[in-house]
mmCIF file of C-alpha atoms and ligand atoms in Angstrom:
data_model
loop_
_atom_site.group_PDB
_atom_site.id
_atom_site.type_symbol
_atom_site.label_atom_id
_atom_site.label_comp_id
_atom_site.label_asym_id
_atom_site.label_seq_id
_atom_site.Cartn_x
_atom_site.Cartn_y
_atom_site.Cartn_z
ATOM 1 C CA UNK A 1 83.632 134.283 84.472
ATOM 2 C CA UNK A 2 86.516 135.778 83.557
ATOM 3 C CA UNK A 3 86.182 136.453 80.078
ATOM 4 C CA UNK A 4 83.380 138.488 78.968
ATOM 5 C CA UNK A 5 80.200 139.355 80.513
ATOM 6 C CA UNK A 6 77.782 136.764 79.548
ATOM 7 C CA UNK A 7 75.385 139.101 77.862
ATOM 8 C CA UNK A 8 78.772 138.917 75.393
ATOM 9 C CA UNK A 9 77.641 135.360 74.218
ATOM 10 C CA UNK A 10 74.011 135.541 73.456
ATOM 11 C CA UNK A 11 74.668 132.975 71.419
ATOM 12 C CA UNK A 12 74.963 130.320 74.185
ATOM 13 C CA UNK A 13 71.584 128.487 74.866
ATOM 14 C CA UNK A 14 69.622 127.930 77.800
ATOM 15 C CA UNK A 15 70.569 125.797 79.626
ATOM 16 C CA UNK A 16 73.842 125.327 79.074
ATOM 17 C CA UNK A 17 77.114 123.453 80.333
ATOM 18 C CA UNK A 18 79.877 125.841 79.328
ATOM 19 C CA UNK A 19 83.829 124.724 80.265
ATOM 20 C CA UNK A 20 86.090 127.861 79.803
ATOM 21 C CA UNK A 21 89.562 126.122 78.188
ATOM 22 C CA UNK A 22 91.516 128.628 79.710
ATOM 23 C CA UNK A 23 90.564 128.422 83.609
ATOM 24 C CA UNK A 24 91.357 124.346 82.867
ATOM 25 C CA UNK A 25 94.136 124.780 81.044
ATOM 26 C CA UNK A 26 95.241 127.365 84.106
ATOM 27 C CA UNK A 27 94.462 123.606 86.360
ATOM 28 C CA UNK A 28 96.519 121.738 83.971
ATOM 29 C CA UNK A 29 99.630 123.436 84.111
ATOM 30 C CA UNK A 30 99.546 123.392 88.043
ATOM 31 C CA UNK A 31 98.788 119.743 88.221
ATOM 32 C CA UNK A 32 101.342 119.073 85.329
ATOM 33 C CA UNK A 33 103.832 120.808 87.212
ATOM 34 C CA UNK A 34 103.202 119.027 90.853
ATOM 35 C CA UNK A 35 103.587 115.619 89.115
ATOM 36 C CA UNK A 36 107.181 116.662 87.737
ATOM 37 C CA UNK A 37 108.096 118.623 90.935
ATOM 38 C CA UNK A 38 107.038 115.487 93.062
ATOM 39 C CA UNK A 39 107.417 112.705 90.804
ATOM 40 C CA UNK A 40 104.899 111.350 90.754
ATOM 41 C CA UNK A 41 101.949 110.401 88.039
ATOM 42 C CA UNK A 42 98.597 112.270 87.681
ATOM 43 C CA UNK A 43 95.917 110.626 85.695
ATOM 44 C CA UNK A 44 92.400 111.852 85.387
ATOM 45 C CA UNK A 45 89.234 110.497 86.853
ATOM 46 C CA UNK A 46 86.537 109.977 84.167
ATOM 47 C CA UNK A 47 83.760 109.803 86.888
ATOM 48 C CA UNK A 48 83.988 113.310 87.766
ATOM 49 C CA UNK A 49 85.896 114.987 84.223
ATOM 50 C CA UNK A 50 84.691 113.090 81.414
ATOM 51 C CA UNK A 51 84.630 116.006 79.006
ATOM 52 C CA UNK A 52 86.408 114.242 76.227
ATOM 53 C CA UNK A 53 86.077 117.106 73.828
ATOM 54 C CA UNK A 54 88.916 118.375 76.238
ATOM 55 C CA UNK A 55 90.981 115.089 75.857
ATOM 56 C CA UNK A 56 93.628 115.499 73.694
ATOM 57 C CA UNK A 57 94.201 118.970 75.649
ATOM 58 C CA UNK A 58 94.904 116.739 79.169
ATOM 59 C CA UNK A 59 96.722 114.558 76.919
ATOM 60 C CA UNK A 60 99.316 116.911 76.624
ATOM 61 C CA UNK A 61 99.189 118.054 80.747
ATOM 62 C CA UNK A 62 98.534 114.513 82.382
ATOM 63 C CA UNK A 63 100.348 111.340 82.659
ATOM 64 C CA UNK A 64 96.748 109.184 80.696
ATOM 65 C CA UNK A 65 93.132 108.296 83.155
ATOM 66 C CA UNK A 66 91.772 106.267 85.235
ATOM 67 C CA UNK A 67 87.688 104.618 84.394
ATOM 68 C CA UNK A 68 85.517 102.634 86.900
ATOM 69 C CA UNK A 69 83.842 100.954 83.733
ATOM 70 C CA UNK A 70 84.253 99.174 80.623
ATOM 71 C CA UNK A 71 82.979 102.280 79.051
ATOM 72 C CA UNK A 72 84.721 105.055 80.583
ATOM 73 C CA UNK A 73 87.769 102.254 79.179
ATOM 74 C CA UNK A 74 86.644 102.600 75.810
ATOM 75 C CA UNK A 75 86.684 106.141 75.625
ATOM 76 C CA UNK A 76 89.801 106.657 77.320
ATOM 77 C CA UNK A 77 91.221 104.661 74.483
ATOM 78 C CA UNK A 78 89.117 106.124 72.031
ATOM 79 C CA UNK A 79 89.714 109.906 72.512
ATOM 80 C CA UNK A 80 92.637 110.280 74.629
ATOM 81 C CA UNK A 81 94.800 107.750 72.778
ATOM 82 C CA UNK A 82 95.569 106.230 76.151
ATOM 83 C CA UNK A 83 95.238 103.312 77.886
ATOM 84 C CA UNK A 84 93.199 103.293 80.899
ATOM 85 C CA UNK A 85 94.115 102.500 84.541
ATOM 86 C CA UNK A 86 91.108 100.459 85.610
ATOM 87 C CA UNK A 87 89.248 99.794 88.993
ATOM 88 C CA UNK A 88 86.017 98.558 89.166
ATOM 89 C CA UNK A 89 84.310 97.022 93.253
ATOM 90 C CA UNK A 90 83.513 94.659 90.404
ATOM 91 C CA UNK A 91 83.916 93.601 87.074
ATOM 92 C CA UNK A 92 81.471 91.978 84.650
ATOM 93 C CA UNK A 93 82.657 88.676 83.375
ATOM 94 C CA UNK A 94 81.427 89.082 79.867
ATOM 95 C CA UNK A 95 83.249 92.473 79.738
ATOM 96 C CA UNK A 96 86.423 91.525 81.098
ATOM 97 C CA UNK A 97 88.024 90.468 77.742
ATOM 98 C CA UNK A 98 87.025 93.550 76.100
ATOM 99 C CA UNK A 99 87.759 95.866 79.018
ATOM 100 C CA UNK A 100 91.807 94.597 78.413
ATOM 101 C CA UNK A 101 91.953 95.995 75.089
ATOM 102 C CA UNK A 102 91.830 99.068 76.603
ATOM 103 C CA UNK A 103 93.715 98.649 79.723
ATOM 104 C CA UNK A 104 97.234 99.322 81.053
ATOM 105 C CA UNK A 105 96.568 98.954 84.662
ATOM 106 C CA UNK A 106 93.705 96.746 86.569
ATOM 107 C CA UNK A 107 93.054 97.367 89.972
ATOM 108 C CA UNK A 108 90.677 94.435 91.738
ATOM 109 C CA UNK A 109 88.561 95.268 94.845
ATOM 110 C CA UNK A 110 88.489 91.612 96.608
ATOM 111 C CA UNK A 111 90.811 88.776 96.689
ATOM 112 C CA UNK A 112 87.742 86.615 95.175
ATOM 113 C CA UNK A 113 87.872 89.088 91.955
ATOM 114 C CA UNK A 114 91.866 88.576 92.149
ATOM 115 C CA UNK A 115 91.535 85.297 91.875
ATOM 116 C CA UNK A 116 88.939 84.897 89.075
ATOM 117 C CA UNK A 117 90.438 87.712 86.944
ATOM 118 C CA UNK A 118 94.060 87.607 87.779
ATOM 119 C CA UNK A 119 95.424 84.794 84.838
ATOM 120 C CA UNK A 120 92.779 86.764 81.985
ATOM 121 C CA UNK A 121 94.696 90.251 83.190
ATOM 122 C CA UNK A 122 98.312 88.723 83.008
ATOM 123 C CA UNK A 123 98.028 87.082 79.426
ATOM 124 C CA UNK A 124 97.575 90.706 78.623
ATOM 125 C CA UNK A 125 100.826 92.107 80.073
ATOM 126 C CA UNK A 126 97.937 93.683 82.193
ATOM 127 C CA UNK A 127 99.626 95.425 85.475
ATOM 128 C CA UNK A 128 97.749 94.720 87.935
ATOM 129 C CA UNK A 129 96.858 95.596 91.776
ATOM 130 C CA UNK A 130 94.469 95.458 94.921
ATOM 131 C CA UNK A 131 92.842 98.026 96.134
ATOM 132 C CA UNK A 132 93.314 98.421 99.652
ATOM 133 C CA UNK A 133 91.249 99.880 102.770
ATOM 134 C CA UNK A 134 93.166 101.828 105.656
ATOM 135 C CA UNK A 135 90.300 102.070 107.417
ATOM 136 C CA UNK A 136 91.016 105.798 107.686
ATOM 137 C CA UNK A 137 89.184 108.642 106.012
ATOM 138 C CA UNK A 138 88.608 111.735 107.334
ATOM 139 C CA UNK A 139 85.526 112.715 104.639
ATOM 140 C CA UNK A 140 82.644 113.853 106.835
ATOM 141 C CA UNK A 141 79.698 112.994 104.770
ATOM 142 C CA UNK A 142 79.346 109.199 105.193
ATOM 143 C CA UNK A 143 77.881 108.891 101.609
ATOM 144 C CA UNK A 144 81.505 109.639 99.810
ATOM 145 C CA UNK A 145 82.889 107.635 102.549
ATOM 146 C CA UNK A 146 84.853 104.504 101.954
ATOM 147 C CA UNK A 147 86.288 103.386 104.808
ATOM 148 C CA UNK A 148 82.262 103.373 106.938
ATOM 149 C CA UNK A 149 82.079 100.311 108.813
ATOM 150 C CA UNK A 150 80.980 96.927 106.418
ATOM 151 C CA UNK A 151 82.324 99.669 103.260
ATOM 152 C CA UNK A 152 82.134 97.129 99.851
ATOM 153 C CA UNK A 153 85.395 99.033 98.774
ATOM 154 C CA UNK A 154 89.044 97.559 99.521
ATOM 155 C CA UNK A 155 90.555 95.254 101.376
ATOM 156 C CA UNK A 156 91.416 95.621 104.892
ATOM 157 C CA UNK A 157 94.435 94.601 106.267
ATOM 158 C CA UNK A 158 93.319 91.447 108.347
ATOM 159 C CA UNK A 159 91.809 90.210 104.653
ATOM 160 C CA UNK A 160 94.690 90.366 102.839
ATOM 161 C CA UNK A 161 96.756 87.931 104.667
ATOM 162 C CA UNK A 162 100.536 88.533 105.128
ATOM 163 C CA UNK A 163 101.948 88.253 101.849
ATOM 164 C CA UNK A 164 101.304 90.045 98.661
ATOM 165 C CA UNK A 165 99.002 87.802 96.128
ATOM 166 C CA UNK A 166 101.472 86.444 92.992
ATOM 167 C CA UNK A 167 101.751 88.591 90.584
ATOM 168 C CA UNK A 168 100.115 92.003 91.811
ATOM 169 C CA UNK A 169 102.257 94.999 91.597
ATOM 170 C CA UNK A 170 100.349 97.988 92.913
ATOM 171 C CA UNK A 171 97.946 99.058 96.037
ATOM 172 C CA UNK A 172 95.289 101.452 95.611
ATOM 173 C CA UNK A 173 93.692 103.144 98.123
ATOM 174 C CA UNK A 174 90.683 105.707 97.506
ATOM 175 C CA UNK A 175 89.719 107.551 101.437
ATOM 176 C CA UNK A 176 89.647 111.024 100.710
ATOM 177 C CA UNK A 177 87.359 113.790 98.460
ATOM 178 C CA UNK A 178 88.342 117.138 98.594
ATOM 179 C CA UNK A 179 91.193 116.986 100.933
ATOM 180 C CA UNK A 180 94.179 118.247 101.321
ATOM 181 C CA UNK A 181 97.369 117.695 101.469
ATOM 182 C CA UNK A 182 97.542 117.336 105.490
ATOM 183 C CA UNK A 183 94.856 114.944 105.337
ATOM 184 C CA UNK A 184 97.172 112.789 102.700
ATOM 185 C CA UNK A 185 99.863 113.406 105.178
ATOM 186 C CA UNK A 186 97.501 111.627 107.564
ATOM 187 C CA UNK A 187 96.287 109.353 105.221
ATOM 188 C CA UNK A 188 100.197 108.154 104.162
ATOM 189 C CA UNK A 189 100.704 107.229 108.108
ATOM 190 C CA UNK A 190 97.723 104.943 107.925
ATOM 191 C CA UNK A 191 98.638 102.716 105.235
ATOM 192 C CA UNK A 192 102.288 102.240 106.183
ATOM 193 C CA UNK A 193 101.273 101.593 109.615
ATOM 194 C CA UNK A 194 98.619 98.702 108.052
ATOM 195 C CA UNK A 195 100.005 98.026 104.749
ATOM 196 C CA UNK A 196 103.976 99.207 105.119
ATOM 197 C CA UNK A 197 105.226 95.414 104.706
ATOM 198 C CA UNK A 198 104.384 95.055 101.584
ATOM 199 C CA UNK A 199 105.596 98.746 100.166
ATOM 200 C CA UNK A 200 108.901 97.875 99.146
ATOM 201 C CA UNK A 201 107.584 94.658 96.899
ATOM 202 C CA UNK A 202 105.220 96.781 94.714
ATOM 203 C CA UNK A 203 106.044 98.734 91.524
ATOM 204 C CA UNK A 204 103.349 101.380 92.011
ATOM 205 C CA UNK A 205 101.186 103.221 94.676
ATOM 206 C CA UNK A 206 98.032 104.812 93.559
ATOM 207 C CA UNK A 207 96.549 107.404 96.282
ATOM 208 C CA UNK A 208 93.359 107.781 94.768
ATOM 209 C CA UNK A 209 91.733 111.049 94.178
ATOM 210 C CA UNK A 210 90.286 113.502 97.102
ATOM 211 C CA UNK A 211 93.204 115.509 96.340
ATOM 212 C CA UNK A 212 91.871 119.396 95.430
ATOM 213 C CA UNK A 213 95.231 120.633 94.233
ATOM 214 C CA UNK A 214 93.513 123.100 92.312
ATOM 215 C CA UNK A 215 91.784 124.658 94.874
ATOM 216 C CA UNK A 216 92.676 128.341 96.266
ATOM 217 C CA UNK A 217 94.891 127.642 99.047
ATOM 218 C CA UNK A 218 96.192 124.541 98.668
ATOM 219 C CA UNK A 219 99.394 123.945 100.145
ATOM 220 C CA UNK A 220 101.047 122.537 96.741
ATOM 221 C CA UNK A 221 105.008 122.829 98.169
ATOM 222 C CA UNK A 222 103.277 120.611 101.205
ATOM 223 C CA UNK A 223 102.382 118.115 98.708
ATOM 224 C CA UNK A 224 104.769 117.889 96.610
ATOM 225 C CA UNK A 225 107.501 117.802 100.049
ATOM 226 C CA UNK A 226 105.317 114.752 101.413
ATOM 227 C CA UNK A 227 105.463 113.038 98.219
ATOM 228 C CA UNK A 228 108.981 113.300 97.754
ATOM 229 C CA UNK A 229 109.181 112.317 100.781
ATOM 230 C CA UNK A 230 107.140 109.302 100.672
ATOM 231 C CA UNK A 231 109.347 108.301 97.256
ATOM 232 C CA UNK A 232 112.634 108.376 99.042
ATOM 233 C CA UNK A 233 111.303 105.990 101.312
ATOM 234 C CA UNK A 234 110.226 103.845 98.990
ATOM 235 C CA UNK A 235 112.036 104.606 95.823
ATOM 236 C CA UNK A 236 110.559 101.237 94.269
ATOM 237 C CA UNK A 237 107.144 103.092 93.693
ATOM 238 C CA UNK A 238 105.864 104.597 90.958
ATOM 239 C CA UNK A 239 103.219 106.919 92.708
ATOM 240 C CA UNK A 240 99.579 108.152 90.788
ATOM 241 C CA UNK A 241 96.999 110.757 91.930
ATOM 242 C CA UNK A 242 93.783 109.998 90.420
ATOM 243 C CA UNK A 243 91.986 112.893 90.751
ATOM 244 C CA UNK A 244 89.149 114.094 89.146
ATOM 245 C CA UNK A 245 87.214 117.054 91.145
ATOM 246 C CA UNK A 246 90.926 119.083 90.758
ATOM 247 C CA UNK A 247 90.446 119.076 86.853
ATOM 248 C CA UNK A 248 86.959 120.053 86.221
ATOM 249 C CA UNK A 249 87.410 122.931 89.338
ATOM 250 C CA UNK A 250 85.983 126.268 88.287
ATOM 251 C CA UNK A 251 86.519 125.545 84.732
ATOM 252 C CA UNK A 252 82.751 126.751 83.838
ATOM 253 C CA UNK A 253 79.446 127.118 84.394
ATOM 254 C CA UNK A 254 75.756 126.338 83.892
ATOM 255 C CA UNK A 255 73.666 128.722 82.044
ATOM 256 C CA UNK A 256 69.840 128.427 82.713
ATOM 257 C CA UNK A 257 66.971 130.834 82.652
ATOM 258 C CA UNK A 258 64.111 132.311 84.294
ATOM 259 C CA UNK A 259 60.746 130.255 82.932
ATOM 260 C CA UNK A 260 58.573 131.877 85.764
ATOM 261 C CA UNK A 261 57.821 133.437 89.101
ATOM 262 C CA UNK A 262 55.269 132.618 91.709
ATOM 263 C CA UNK A 263 54.823 133.619 94.869
ATOM 264 C CA UNK A 264 54.188 131.223 97.663
ATOM 265 C CA UNK A 265 53.696 132.032 101.692
ATOM 266 C CA UNK A 266 55.968 134.966 101.007
ATOM 267 C CA UNK A 267 58.484 133.281 99.019
ATOM 268 C CA UNK A 268 59.225 134.089 95.280
ATOM 269 C CA UNK A 269 60.357 131.341 93.979
ATOM 270 C CA UNK A 270 61.981 131.598 90.147
ATOM 271 C CA UNK A 271 61.286 128.838 88.384
ATOM 272 C CA UNK A 272 64.409 127.664 86.075
ATOM 273 C CA UNK A 273 64.609 125.649 83.150
ATOM 274 C CA UNK A 274 67.186 123.340 84.818
ATOM 275 C CA UNK A 275 66.026 120.737 87.455
ATOM 276 C CA UNK A 276 68.920 120.862 90.392
ATOM 277 C CA UNK A 277 67.483 116.842 90.361
ATOM 278 C CA UNK A 278 68.122 115.928 86.442
ATOM 279 C CA UNK A 279 70.781 118.743 86.017
ATOM 280 C CA UNK A 280 72.901 119.076 89.500
ATOM 281 C CA UNK A 281 72.236 116.016 91.593
ATOM 282 C CA UNK A 282 75.029 116.139 93.873
ATOM 283 C CA UNK A 283 73.738 119.436 95.261
ATOM 284 C CA UNK A 284 70.594 117.984 96.546
ATOM 285 C CA UNK A 285 72.942 114.712 97.114
ATOM 286 C CA UNK A 286 75.916 115.928 98.742
ATOM 287 C CA UNK A 287 74.055 118.181 99.298
ATOM 288 C CA UNK A 288 75.469 121.127 98.924
ATOM 289 C CA UNK A 289 74.046 125.397 97.775
ATOM 290 C CA UNK A 290 75.467 126.134 94.558
ATOM 291 C CA UNK A 291 76.714 129.056 93.745
ATOM 292 C CA UNK A 292 74.914 131.761 91.390
ATOM 293 C CA UNK A 293 76.877 134.476 89.400
ATOM 294 C CA UNK A 294 76.036 138.271 90.725
ATOM 295 C CA UNK A 295 73.618 136.503 93.834
ATOM 296 C CA UNK A 296 74.002 136.709 97.567
ATOM 297 C CA UNK A 297 73.675 133.091 99.141
ATOM 298 C CA UNK A 298 70.563 134.145 101.620
ATOM 299 C CA UNK A 299 67.592 136.261 101.823
ATOM 300 C CA UNK A 300 68.693 139.866 102.812
ATOM 301 C CA UNK A 301 67.076 142.888 103.943
ATOM 302 C CA UNK A 302 66.328 145.385 101.157
ATOM 303 C CA UNK A 303 66.995 142.904 98.463
ATOM 304 C CA UNK A 304 65.144 140.860 95.864
ATOM 305 C CA UNK A 305 65.325 137.738 97.744
ATOM 306 C CA UNK A 306 64.306 134.219 96.180
ATOM 307 C CA UNK A 307 64.085 130.647 95.868
ATOM 308 C CA UNK A 308 65.627 128.893 92.589
ATOM 309 C CA UNK A 309 62.399 125.655 91.293
ATOM 310 C CA UNK A 310 63.502 122.988 88.771
ATOM 311 C CA UNK A 311 61.389 122.485 86.828
ATOM 312 C CA UNK A 312 60.541 118.762 87.736
ATOM 313 C CA UNK A 313 57.564 117.845 90.281
ATOM 314 C CA UNK A 314 59.604 116.504 92.467
ATOM 315 C CA UNK A 315 59.018 119.163 95.285
ATOM 316 C CA UNK A 316 62.330 119.193 96.912
ATOM 317 C CA UNK A 317 64.189 119.935 93.403
ATOM 318 C CA UNK A 318 64.689 123.853 94.811
ATOM 319 C CA UNK A 319 67.332 125.878 96.780
ATOM 320 C CA UNK A 320 66.695 128.697 98.453
ATOM 321 C CA UNK A 321 67.408 131.617 98.866
ATOM 322 C CA UNK A 322 69.140 133.925 96.934
ATOM 323 C CA UNK A 323 69.314 137.862 96.899
ATOM 324 C CA UNK A 324 69.922 140.161 94.121
ATOM 325 C CA UNK A 325 70.078 144.043 93.841
ATOM 326 C CA UNK A 326 67.674 144.021 90.957
ATOM 327 C CA UNK A 327 64.024 142.300 90.424
ATOM 328 C CA UNK A 328 64.253 139.108 88.407
ATOM 329 C CA UNK A 329 62.548 139.074 85.186
ATOM 330 C CA UNK A 330 61.127 135.732 83.405
ATOM 331 C CA UNK A 331 63.881 135.333 81.033
ATOM 332 C CA UNK A 332 66.532 136.384 82.650
ATOM 333 C CA UNK A 333 69.607 134.360 82.822
ATOM 334 C CA UNK A 334 70.806 132.343 85.935
ATOM 335 C CA UNK A 335 74.407 131.207 85.851
ATOM 336 C CA UNK A 336 75.246 128.305 88.238
ATOM 337 C CA UNK A 337 79.098 128.297 88.785
ATOM 338 C CA UNK A 338 81.475 125.688 89.317
ATOM 339 C CA UNK A 339 79.639 123.072 86.944
ATOM 340 C CA UNK A 340 81.638 121.125 85.459
ATOM 341 C CA UNK A 341 82.568 118.748 87.785
ATOM 342 C CA UNK A 342 80.644 115.257 88.759
ATOM 343 C CA UNK A 343 77.557 116.994 86.866
ATOM 344 C CA UNK A 344 77.294 116.993 83.508
ATOM 345 C CA UNK A 345 78.321 113.168 83.781
ATOM 346 C CA UNK A 346 75.241 112.666 86.728
ATOM 347 C CA UNK A 347 72.650 113.899 84.552
ATOM 348 C CA UNK A 348 69.448 112.224 84.345
ATOM 349 C CA UNK A 349 65.896 112.965 82.009
ATOM 350 C CA UNK A 350 63.732 112.665 85.022
ATOM 351 C CA UNK A 351 60.354 114.037 83.905
ATOM 352 C CA UNK A 352 61.813 113.750 80.582
ATOM 353 C CA UNK A 353 63.308 117.215 81.118
ATOM 354 C CA UNK A 354 65.356 117.336 78.444
ATOM 355 C CA UNK A 355 69.514 117.811 78.897
ATOM 356 C CA UNK A 356 71.474 120.904 79.192
ATOM 357 C CA UNK A 357 73.381 121.320 75.939
ATOM 358 C CA UNK A 358 77.233 121.384 76.205
ATOM 359 C CA UNK A 359 79.398 123.642 74.826
ATOM 360 C CA UNK A 360 82.884 125.463 75.294
ATOM 361 C CA UNK A 361 85.112 129.003 75.602
ATOM 362 C CA UNK A 362 87.442 128.707 73.523
ATOM 363 C CA UNK A 363 91.139 129.926 74.054
ATOM 364 C CA UNK A 364 90.098 132.957 71.658
ATOM 365 C CA UNK A 365 87.172 133.792 73.720
ATOM 366 C CA UNK A 366 84.900 132.051 70.861
ATOM 367 C CA UNK A 367 81.687 130.150 72.505
ATOM 368 C CA UNK A 368 81.739 126.445 70.367
ATOM 369 C CA UNK A 369 78.582 124.624 70.993
ATOM 370 C CA UNK A 370 80.053 120.911 70.992
ATOM 371 C CA UNK A 371 76.883 118.824 71.595
ATOM 372 C CA UNK A 372 72.738 119.215 72.056
ATOM 373 C CA UNK A 373 70.107 116.822 72.765
ATOM 374 C CA UNK A 374 66.229 116.011 72.327
ATOM 375 C CA UNK A 375 63.403 113.745 72.313
ATOM 376 C CA UNK A 376 66.030 110.774 70.960
ATOM 377 C CA UNK A 377 68.560 111.119 73.920
ATOM 378 C CA UNK A 378 65.692 110.457 76.433
ATOM 379 C CA UNK A 379 64.022 107.850 74.308
ATOM 380 C CA UNK A 380 66.934 105.898 73.761
ATOM 381 C CA UNK A 381 67.701 105.814 77.363
ATOM 382 C CA UNK A 382 64.646 103.624 77.916
HETATM 383 C C1 PLP B 401 88.705 105.298 92.882
HETATM 384 C C2 PLP B 401 88.000 106.502 92.744
HETATM 385 N N1 PLP B 401 89.218 107.563 92.037
HETATM 386 C C3 PLP B 401 89.362 108.449 92.421
HETATM 387 C C4 PLP B 401 87.854 109.120 92.549
HETATM 388 C C5 PLP B 401 87.675 111.057 92.129
HETATM 389 O O1 PLP B 401 88.238 111.935 93.110
HETATM 390 P P1 PLP B 401 88.199 113.270 93.563
HETATM 391 O O2 PLP B 401 87.286 113.357 92.022
HETATM 392 O O3 PLP B 401 87.338 113.584 94.446
HETATM 393 O O4 PLP B 401 89.098 113.780 92.909
HETATM 394 C C6 PLP B 401 87.041 108.951 92.543
HETATM 395 C C7 PLP B 401 85.984 109.438 92.912
HETATM 396 O O5 PLP B 401 84.976 108.756 93.988
HETATM 397 C C8 PLP B 401 87.452 107.413 93.325
HETATM 398 O O6 PLP B 401 86.403 106.467 93.570
#
């Protein structure tokens, strides 16, 4: 945390997701600069960052947002006051009409979907595209790789045909995850190899998400150069990037606290008032070990070592080991770093656990509580 020590915010309840506005602004400023320098549009992927309390701020920096469902599209219209770019693997027939009220761009995932919905979209003057599968991705985790054999995401060239389907103005390709600009550079070569003949006929090319532009060490200048070069080759194209992680990257934390400490077969387990399974599911799904403030990332001789247990009955709801300079006490706070993107959007009330509150530290360094949950939220989902 960059601003104050945690104990200067005793008003932050536990557990609570806390966004730090100054860090978000730092990310947004960089993204805005890239938009300008590379002559591209950058839109926010809600699937990673739906922190709508900050949408008025996002709007000042970005070119809008992208939705994967009717509800995300509506949230964009309501809270960002923008029309959404929408893509989903399959649109629901009875939702499509309403969806067209919120959308400026719609991307179809298959030729079936195109045939089914194109006329309704065109009637509403929506710019339509098709998601392609360039059959090239450097994502190592199969769970996140849209180009695995048999992928349902996007149309491969051999299924696309030789011509652009009528009324299609754009193509959409999403094959990256937390990648750098060099991966994008190689990906563009594959897009050109497979779909290059169609590019001069299009108005836009959406290069999806997975561009971790705000990560330390990302070569932003290289990104700008490759995007400019691509644009010079295809001046007809509006290039769109729709990162999610890059918006919320390192913009806040999840505050939790120690409820109990148990000793099991030589391991000290601190049971927390959060759950990895319910509140940080990516940590188990990806999987990745979340960073904890002021803690070593593994057991160390001479230190106080703990496993953190979640508060559900799932045996695997834990992460360890972490080391501390002094012993933990019941009631101590434990801060999980970088918990804003893909966390709040994925939380569940598994085991009936309550959802963490949501708050922010604003530009004046004041904590503002935005949301609190309780029994009604749990019951309403069932
Ligand atoms: C189609 C599409 N666009 C954008 C994104 C956002 O990706 P990221 O958050 O990695 O930038 C995703 C993530 O899965 C996606 O599937």
